[in-house]
CSV table of C-alpha atoms in Angstrom, one decimal:
chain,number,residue,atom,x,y,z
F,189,UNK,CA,-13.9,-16.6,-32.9
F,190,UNK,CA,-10.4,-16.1,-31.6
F,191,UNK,CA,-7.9,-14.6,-33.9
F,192,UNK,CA,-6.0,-16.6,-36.5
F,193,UNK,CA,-3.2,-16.8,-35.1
F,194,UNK,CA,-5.1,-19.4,-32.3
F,195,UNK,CA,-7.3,-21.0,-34.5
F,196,UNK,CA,-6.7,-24.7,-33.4
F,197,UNK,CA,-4.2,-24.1,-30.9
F,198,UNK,CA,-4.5,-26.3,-28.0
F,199,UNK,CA,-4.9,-25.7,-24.6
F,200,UNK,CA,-5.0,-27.1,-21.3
F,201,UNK,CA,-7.7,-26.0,-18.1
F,202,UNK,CA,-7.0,-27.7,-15.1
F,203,UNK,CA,-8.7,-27.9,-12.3
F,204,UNK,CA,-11.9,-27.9,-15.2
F,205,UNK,CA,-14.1,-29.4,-12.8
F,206,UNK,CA,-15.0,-25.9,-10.7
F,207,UNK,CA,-17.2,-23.2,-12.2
F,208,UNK,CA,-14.4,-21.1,-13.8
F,209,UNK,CA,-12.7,-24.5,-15.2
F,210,UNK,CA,-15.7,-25.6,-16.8
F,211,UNK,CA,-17.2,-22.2,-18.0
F,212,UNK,CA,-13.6,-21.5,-19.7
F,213,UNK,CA,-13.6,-24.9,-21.8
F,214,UNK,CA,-17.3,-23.9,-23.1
F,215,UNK,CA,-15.7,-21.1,-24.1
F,216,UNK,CA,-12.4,-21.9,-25.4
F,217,UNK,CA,-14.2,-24.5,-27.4
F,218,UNK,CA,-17.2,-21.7,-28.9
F,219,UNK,CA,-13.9,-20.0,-29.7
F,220,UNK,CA,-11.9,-22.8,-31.8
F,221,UNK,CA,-9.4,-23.7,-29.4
F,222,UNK,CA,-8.8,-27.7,-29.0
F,223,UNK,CA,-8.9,-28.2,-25.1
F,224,UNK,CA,-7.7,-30.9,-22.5
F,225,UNK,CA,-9.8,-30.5,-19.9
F,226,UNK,CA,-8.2,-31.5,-16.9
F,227,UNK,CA,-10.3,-32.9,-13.7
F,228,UNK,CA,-8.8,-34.3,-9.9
F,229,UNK,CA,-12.1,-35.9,-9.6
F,230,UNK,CA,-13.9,-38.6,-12.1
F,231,UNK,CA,-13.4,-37.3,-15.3
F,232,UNK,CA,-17.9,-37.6,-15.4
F,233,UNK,CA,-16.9,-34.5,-12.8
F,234,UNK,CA,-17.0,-32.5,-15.5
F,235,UNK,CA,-20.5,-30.8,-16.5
F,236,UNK,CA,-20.9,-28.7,-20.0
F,237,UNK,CA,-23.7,-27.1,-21.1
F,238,UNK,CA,-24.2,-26.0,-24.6
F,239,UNK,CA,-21.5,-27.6,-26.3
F,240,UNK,CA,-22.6,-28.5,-29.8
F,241,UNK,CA,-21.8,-32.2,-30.9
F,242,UNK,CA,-18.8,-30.5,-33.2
F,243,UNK,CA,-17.2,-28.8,-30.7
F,244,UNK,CA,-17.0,-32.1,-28.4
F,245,UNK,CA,-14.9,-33.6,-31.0
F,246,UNK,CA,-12.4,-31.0,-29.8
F,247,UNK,CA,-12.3,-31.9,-26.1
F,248,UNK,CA,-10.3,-34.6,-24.7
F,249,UNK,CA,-10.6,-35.2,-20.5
F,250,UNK,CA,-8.0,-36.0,-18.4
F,251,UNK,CA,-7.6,-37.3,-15.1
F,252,UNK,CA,-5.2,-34.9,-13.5
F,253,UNK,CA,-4.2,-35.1,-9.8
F,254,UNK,CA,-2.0,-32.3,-8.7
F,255,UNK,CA,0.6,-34.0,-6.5
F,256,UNK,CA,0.9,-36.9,-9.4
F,257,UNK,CA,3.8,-35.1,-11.6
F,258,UNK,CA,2.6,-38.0,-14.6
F,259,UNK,CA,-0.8,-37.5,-14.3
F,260,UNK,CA,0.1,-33.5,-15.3
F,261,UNK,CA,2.4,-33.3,-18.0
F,262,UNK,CA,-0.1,-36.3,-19.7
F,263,UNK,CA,-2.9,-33.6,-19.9
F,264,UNK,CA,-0.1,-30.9,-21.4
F,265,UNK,CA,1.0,-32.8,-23.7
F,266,UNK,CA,0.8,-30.8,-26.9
F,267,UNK,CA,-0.2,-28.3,-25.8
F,268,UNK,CA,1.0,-24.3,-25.9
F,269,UNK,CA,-1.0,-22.8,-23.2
F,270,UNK,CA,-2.2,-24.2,-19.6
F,271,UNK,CA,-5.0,-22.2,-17.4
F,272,UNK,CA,-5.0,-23.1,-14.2
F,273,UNK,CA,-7.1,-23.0,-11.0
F,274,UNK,CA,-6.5,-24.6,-8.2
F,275,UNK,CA,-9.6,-26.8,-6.9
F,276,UNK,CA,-9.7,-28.2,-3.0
F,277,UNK,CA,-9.1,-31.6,-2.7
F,278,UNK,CA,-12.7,-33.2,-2.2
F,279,UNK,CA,-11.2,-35.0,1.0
F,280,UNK,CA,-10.7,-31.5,2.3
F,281,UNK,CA,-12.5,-28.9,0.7
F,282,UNK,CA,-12.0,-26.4,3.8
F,283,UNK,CA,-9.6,-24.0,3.9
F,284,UNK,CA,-7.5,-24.3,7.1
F,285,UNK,CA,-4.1,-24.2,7.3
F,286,UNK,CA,-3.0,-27.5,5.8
F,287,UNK,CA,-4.6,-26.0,2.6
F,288,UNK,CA,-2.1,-23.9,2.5
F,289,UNK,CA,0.5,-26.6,2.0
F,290,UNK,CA,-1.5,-28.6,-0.6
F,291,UNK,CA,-2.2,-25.3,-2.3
F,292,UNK,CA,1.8,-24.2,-2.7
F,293,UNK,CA,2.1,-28.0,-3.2
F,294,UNK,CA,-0.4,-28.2,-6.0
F,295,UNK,CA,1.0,-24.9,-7.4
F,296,UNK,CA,4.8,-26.4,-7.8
F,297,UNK,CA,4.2,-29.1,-9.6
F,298,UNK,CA,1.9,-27.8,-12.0
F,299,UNK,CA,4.4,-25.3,-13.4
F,300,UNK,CA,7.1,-27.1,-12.4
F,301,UNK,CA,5.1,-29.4,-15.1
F,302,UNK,CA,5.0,-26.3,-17.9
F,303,UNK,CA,8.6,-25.9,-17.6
F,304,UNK,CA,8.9,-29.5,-18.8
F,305,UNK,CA,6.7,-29.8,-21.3
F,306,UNK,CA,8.5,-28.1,-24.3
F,307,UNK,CA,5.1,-26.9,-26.4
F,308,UNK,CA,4.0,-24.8,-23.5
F,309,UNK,CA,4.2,-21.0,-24.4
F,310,UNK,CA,2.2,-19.5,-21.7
F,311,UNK,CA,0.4,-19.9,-18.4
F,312,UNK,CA,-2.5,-18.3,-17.3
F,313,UNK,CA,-2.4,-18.7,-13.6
F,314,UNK,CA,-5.7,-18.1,-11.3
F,315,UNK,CA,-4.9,-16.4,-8.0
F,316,UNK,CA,-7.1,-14.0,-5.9
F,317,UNK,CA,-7.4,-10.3,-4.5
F,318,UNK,CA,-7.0,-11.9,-1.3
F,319,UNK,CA,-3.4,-12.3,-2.2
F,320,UNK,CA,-3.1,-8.5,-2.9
F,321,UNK,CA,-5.1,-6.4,-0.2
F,322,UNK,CA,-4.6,-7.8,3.3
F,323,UNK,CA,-1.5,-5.9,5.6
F,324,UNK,CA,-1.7,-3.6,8.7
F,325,UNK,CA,-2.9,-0.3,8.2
F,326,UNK,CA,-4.5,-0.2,4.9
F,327,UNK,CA,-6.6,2.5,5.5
F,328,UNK,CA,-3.1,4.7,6.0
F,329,UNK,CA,-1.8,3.8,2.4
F,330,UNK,CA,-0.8,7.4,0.4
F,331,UNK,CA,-2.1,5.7,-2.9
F,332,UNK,CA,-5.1,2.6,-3.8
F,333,UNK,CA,-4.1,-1.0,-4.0
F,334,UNK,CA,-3.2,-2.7,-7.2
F,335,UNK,CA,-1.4,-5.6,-8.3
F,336,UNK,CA,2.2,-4.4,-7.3
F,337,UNK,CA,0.8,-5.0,-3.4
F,338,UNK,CA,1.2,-7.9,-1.9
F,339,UNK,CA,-0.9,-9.1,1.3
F,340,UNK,CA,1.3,-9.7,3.9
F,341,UNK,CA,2.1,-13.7,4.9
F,342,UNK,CA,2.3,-12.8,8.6
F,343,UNK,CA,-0.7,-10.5,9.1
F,344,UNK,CA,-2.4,-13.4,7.3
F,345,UNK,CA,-1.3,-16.0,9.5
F,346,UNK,CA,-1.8,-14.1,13.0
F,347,UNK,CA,-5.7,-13.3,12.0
F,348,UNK,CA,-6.0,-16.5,10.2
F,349,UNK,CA,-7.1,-15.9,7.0
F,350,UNK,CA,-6.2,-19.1,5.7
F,351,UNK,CA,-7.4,-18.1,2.2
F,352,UNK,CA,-5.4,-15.3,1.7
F,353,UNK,CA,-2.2,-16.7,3.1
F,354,UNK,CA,-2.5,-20.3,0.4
F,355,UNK,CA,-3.3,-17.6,-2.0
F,356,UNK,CA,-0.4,-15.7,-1.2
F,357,UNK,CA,1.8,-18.1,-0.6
F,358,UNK,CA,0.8,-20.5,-3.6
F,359,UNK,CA,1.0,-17.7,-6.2
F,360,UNK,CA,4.5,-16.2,-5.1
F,361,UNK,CA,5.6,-19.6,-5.4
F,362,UNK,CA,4.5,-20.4,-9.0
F,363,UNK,CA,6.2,-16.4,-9.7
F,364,UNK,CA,9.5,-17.6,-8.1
F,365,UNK,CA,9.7,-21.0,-10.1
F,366,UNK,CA,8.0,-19.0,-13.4
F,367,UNK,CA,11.4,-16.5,-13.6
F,368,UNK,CA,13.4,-19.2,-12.8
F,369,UNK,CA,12.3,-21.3,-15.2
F,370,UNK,CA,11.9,-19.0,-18.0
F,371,UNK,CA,7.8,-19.8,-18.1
F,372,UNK,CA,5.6,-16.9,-19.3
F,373,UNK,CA,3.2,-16.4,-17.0
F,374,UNK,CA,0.4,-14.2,-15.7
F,375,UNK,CA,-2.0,-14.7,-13.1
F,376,UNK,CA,-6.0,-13.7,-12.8
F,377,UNK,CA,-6.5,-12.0,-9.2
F,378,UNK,CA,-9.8,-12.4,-8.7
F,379,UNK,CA,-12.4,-10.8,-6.8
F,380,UNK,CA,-15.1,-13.1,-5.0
F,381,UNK,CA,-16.6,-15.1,-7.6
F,382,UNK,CA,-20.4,-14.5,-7.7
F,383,UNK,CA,-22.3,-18.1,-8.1
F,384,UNK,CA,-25.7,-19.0,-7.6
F,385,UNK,CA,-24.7,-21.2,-4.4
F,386,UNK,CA,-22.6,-19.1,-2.3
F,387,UNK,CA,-22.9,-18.9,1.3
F,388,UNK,CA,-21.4,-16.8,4.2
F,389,UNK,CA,-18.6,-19.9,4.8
F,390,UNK,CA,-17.4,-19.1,1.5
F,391,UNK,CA,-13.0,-18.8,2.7
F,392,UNK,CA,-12.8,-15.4,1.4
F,393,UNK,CA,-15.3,-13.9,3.4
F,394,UNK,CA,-13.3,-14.2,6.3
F,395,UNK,CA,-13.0,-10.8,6.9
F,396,UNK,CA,-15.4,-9.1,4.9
F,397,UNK,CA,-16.6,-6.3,7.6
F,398,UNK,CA,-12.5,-5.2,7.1
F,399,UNK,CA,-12.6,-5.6,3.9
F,400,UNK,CA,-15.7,-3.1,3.3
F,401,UNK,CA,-14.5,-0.6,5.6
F,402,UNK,CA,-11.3,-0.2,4.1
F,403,UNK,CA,-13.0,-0.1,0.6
F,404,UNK,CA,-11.5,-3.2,-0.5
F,405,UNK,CA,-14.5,-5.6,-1.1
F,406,UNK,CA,-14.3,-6.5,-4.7
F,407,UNK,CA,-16.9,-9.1,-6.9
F,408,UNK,CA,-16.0,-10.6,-10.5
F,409,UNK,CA,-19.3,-12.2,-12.1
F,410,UNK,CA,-18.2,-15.7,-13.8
F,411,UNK,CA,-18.6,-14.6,-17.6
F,412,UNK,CA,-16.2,-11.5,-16.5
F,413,UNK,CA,-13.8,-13.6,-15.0
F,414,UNK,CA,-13.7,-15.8,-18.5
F,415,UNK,CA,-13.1,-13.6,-20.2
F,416,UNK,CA,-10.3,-11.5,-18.6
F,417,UNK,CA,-8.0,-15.0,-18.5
F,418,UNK,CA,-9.1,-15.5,-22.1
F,419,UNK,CA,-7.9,-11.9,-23.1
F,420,UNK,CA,-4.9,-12.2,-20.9
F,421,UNK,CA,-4.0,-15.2,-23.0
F,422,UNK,CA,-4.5,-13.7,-26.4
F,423,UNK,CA,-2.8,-10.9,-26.1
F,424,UNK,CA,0.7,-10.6,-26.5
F,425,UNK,CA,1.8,-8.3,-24.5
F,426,UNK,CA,0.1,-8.8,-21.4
F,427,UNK,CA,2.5,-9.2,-18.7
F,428,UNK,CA,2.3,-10.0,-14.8
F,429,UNK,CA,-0.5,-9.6,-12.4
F,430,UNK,CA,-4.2,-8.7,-13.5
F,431,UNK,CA,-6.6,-7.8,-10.5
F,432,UNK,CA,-10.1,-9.2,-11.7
F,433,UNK,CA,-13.5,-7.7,-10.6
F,434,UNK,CA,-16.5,-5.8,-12.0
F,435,UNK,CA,-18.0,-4.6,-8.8
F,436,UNK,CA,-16.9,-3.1,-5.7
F,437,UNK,CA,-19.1,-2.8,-2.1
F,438,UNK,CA,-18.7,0.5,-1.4
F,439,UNK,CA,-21.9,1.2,0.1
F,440,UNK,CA,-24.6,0.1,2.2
F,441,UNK,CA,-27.1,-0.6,-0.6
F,442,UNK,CA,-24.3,-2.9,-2.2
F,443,UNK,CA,-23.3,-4.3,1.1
F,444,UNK,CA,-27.2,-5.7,2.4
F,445,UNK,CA,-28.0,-6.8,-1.0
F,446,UNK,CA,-24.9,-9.3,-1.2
F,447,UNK,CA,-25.4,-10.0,2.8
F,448,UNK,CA,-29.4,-11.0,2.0
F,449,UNK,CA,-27.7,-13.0,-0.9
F,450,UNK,CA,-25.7,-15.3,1.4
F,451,UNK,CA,-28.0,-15.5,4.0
F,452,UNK,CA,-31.1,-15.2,3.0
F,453,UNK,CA,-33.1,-16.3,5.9
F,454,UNK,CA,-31.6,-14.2,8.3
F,455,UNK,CA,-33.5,-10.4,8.4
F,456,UNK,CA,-31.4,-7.1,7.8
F,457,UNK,CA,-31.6,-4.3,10.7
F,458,UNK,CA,-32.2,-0.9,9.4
F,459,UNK,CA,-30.2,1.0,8.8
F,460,UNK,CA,-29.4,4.5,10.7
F,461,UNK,CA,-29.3,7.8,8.5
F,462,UNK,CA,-25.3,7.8,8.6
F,463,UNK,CA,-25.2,3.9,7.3
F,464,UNK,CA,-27.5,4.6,4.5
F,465,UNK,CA,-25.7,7.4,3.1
F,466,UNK,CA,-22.3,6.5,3.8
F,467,UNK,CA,-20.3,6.0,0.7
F,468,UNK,CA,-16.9,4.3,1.1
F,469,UNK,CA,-13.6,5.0,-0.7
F,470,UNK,CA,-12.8,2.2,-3.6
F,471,UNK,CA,-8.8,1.5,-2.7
F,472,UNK,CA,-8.6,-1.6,-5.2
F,473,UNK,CA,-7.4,-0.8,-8.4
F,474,UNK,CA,-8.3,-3.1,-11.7
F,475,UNK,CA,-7.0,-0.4,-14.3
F,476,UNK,CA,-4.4,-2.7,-15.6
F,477,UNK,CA,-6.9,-5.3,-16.5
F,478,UNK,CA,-9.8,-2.8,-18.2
F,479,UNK,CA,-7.0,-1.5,-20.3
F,480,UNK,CA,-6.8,-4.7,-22.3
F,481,UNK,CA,-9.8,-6.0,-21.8
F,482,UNK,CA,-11.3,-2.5,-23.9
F,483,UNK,CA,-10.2,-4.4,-27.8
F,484,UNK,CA,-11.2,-7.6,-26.3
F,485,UNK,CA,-14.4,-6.5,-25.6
F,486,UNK,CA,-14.5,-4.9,-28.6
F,487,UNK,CA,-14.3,-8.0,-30.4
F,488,UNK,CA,-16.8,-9.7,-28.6
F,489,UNK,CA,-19.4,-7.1,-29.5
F,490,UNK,CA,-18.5,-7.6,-33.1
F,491,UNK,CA,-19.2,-11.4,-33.0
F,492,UNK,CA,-22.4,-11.4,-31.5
């Protein structure tokens, strides 16, 4: 359970339609929290599994459509904390770049909402390493990247790596309106999200081969990725930007196993001596995260 001090609090996830929305309101239910789950879509979007009958009594669904301002603050109403990831719109789920619009859009209102809504106390917003490791000459930095680095908006643009750039983009924006508003916030920087349906036109594999060579391919399993926004929440003094992942490819093992894992039809050359034993530096940082994450994980041991 989570400590006392958040027994019944209540909490908002929005978009709780995705795989990370609806995996975090199974969990913030096993762990007493009261939860508005938030959906764009129809609110039968939503899929839990292993929710006991009890805990049900403590979810309430909302309708929630980003660019409707109403349709927001209804779902935080009452409540203290807001997680939030943004989902594509299901009339354009690629990432191009109009997404990056809708994304900064999206991004606005929603904590443009928070600052409104007078119960809110914290925000737990769900960004991306692609908004931290893309900018010329990465292979020439003096020191590994971490969540000070920022990719840059330009370089982004001019290779078009639409993901990154509506990452970028989107989560500077909800930083500028957070100080100004007084919001606390922290954001989730996730690596790719490993799922049982992903596929090489996943958006942030644009770019992979660059990312691997400059040792800046990063994974986060889902239950990981939880867990670090639940543990960001709970603890006080976390502050600020949190790169998320629990694996790095950083050699050539690691880097046909994930490429047989999104396309699995297509055969793997092999590989020449100097592939095969070629180890690549990490230069992604997560040190910030695994600090806190050591009592939470802690904990977690202790309840099961």
């Amino acid at each position: 359970m989570a400590p006392a001090s958040f027994h019944h609090e209540k909490v908002c996830v929005m978009d709780a339609s995705g795989r990370l929305g609806s995996t975090l309101v199974e969990r913030l239910l096993e762990r007493g929290y009261i939860v508005h789950a938030a959906v764009q879509g129809h609110v039968d979007d939503l899929k839990l599994n292993g929710v006991a009958t009890e805990r049900e009594k403590k979810l309430k669904i909302f309708h929630a459509d980003p660019f409707d301002y109403q349709s927001i603050t209804d779902a935080l109403k009452g409540c203290s904390g807001l997680f939030y990831a943004f989902e594509p719109p299901e009339d354009h789920p690629a990432y191009d770049e109009y997404m990056v619009e809708v994304e900064v859009r999206a991004a606005h209102n929603v904590v443009e909402a928070c600052a409104r809504t007078e119960t809110i106390d914290k925000v737990v917003f769900t960004s991306s390493a692609t908004a931290v490791l893309w900018r010329d000459n990465n292979s020439q930095l003096a020191s590994d990247l971490d969540e000070r680095h920022w990719s840059d908006v330009n370089f982004c643009r001019k290779f078009k790596l639409w993901h990154a750039l509506s990452k970028t983009v989107a989560e500077k924006t909800a930083w500028a309106l957070a100080m100004d508003r007084d919001i606390n916030m922290v954001s989730i920087n996730g690596g790719l999200l490993m799922e049982p349906h992903l596929s090489i036109t996943h958006p942030y594999l644009k770019g992979a081969a660059e990312m691997y060579e400059c040792g800046t391919f990063v994974t986060v399993d889902l239950q990981f990725l939880v867990d670090a926004h639940i543990c960001v929440f709970e603890d006080v003094s976390s502050y600020g930007r949190y790169l998320c992942f629990n694996h790095a490819i950083t050699n050539h093992e690691d880097a046909i196993h994930l490429a047989r894992l999104l396309t699995p039809y297509s055969p793997s050359p092999p590989p020449s001596y100097e592939e095969a034993n070629l180890i690549i530096q990490q230069r992604l940082s997560n040190k910030k995260l695994n600090k806190v994450m050591v009592d939470f994980e802690s904990e977690l041991l202790l309840e099961d």
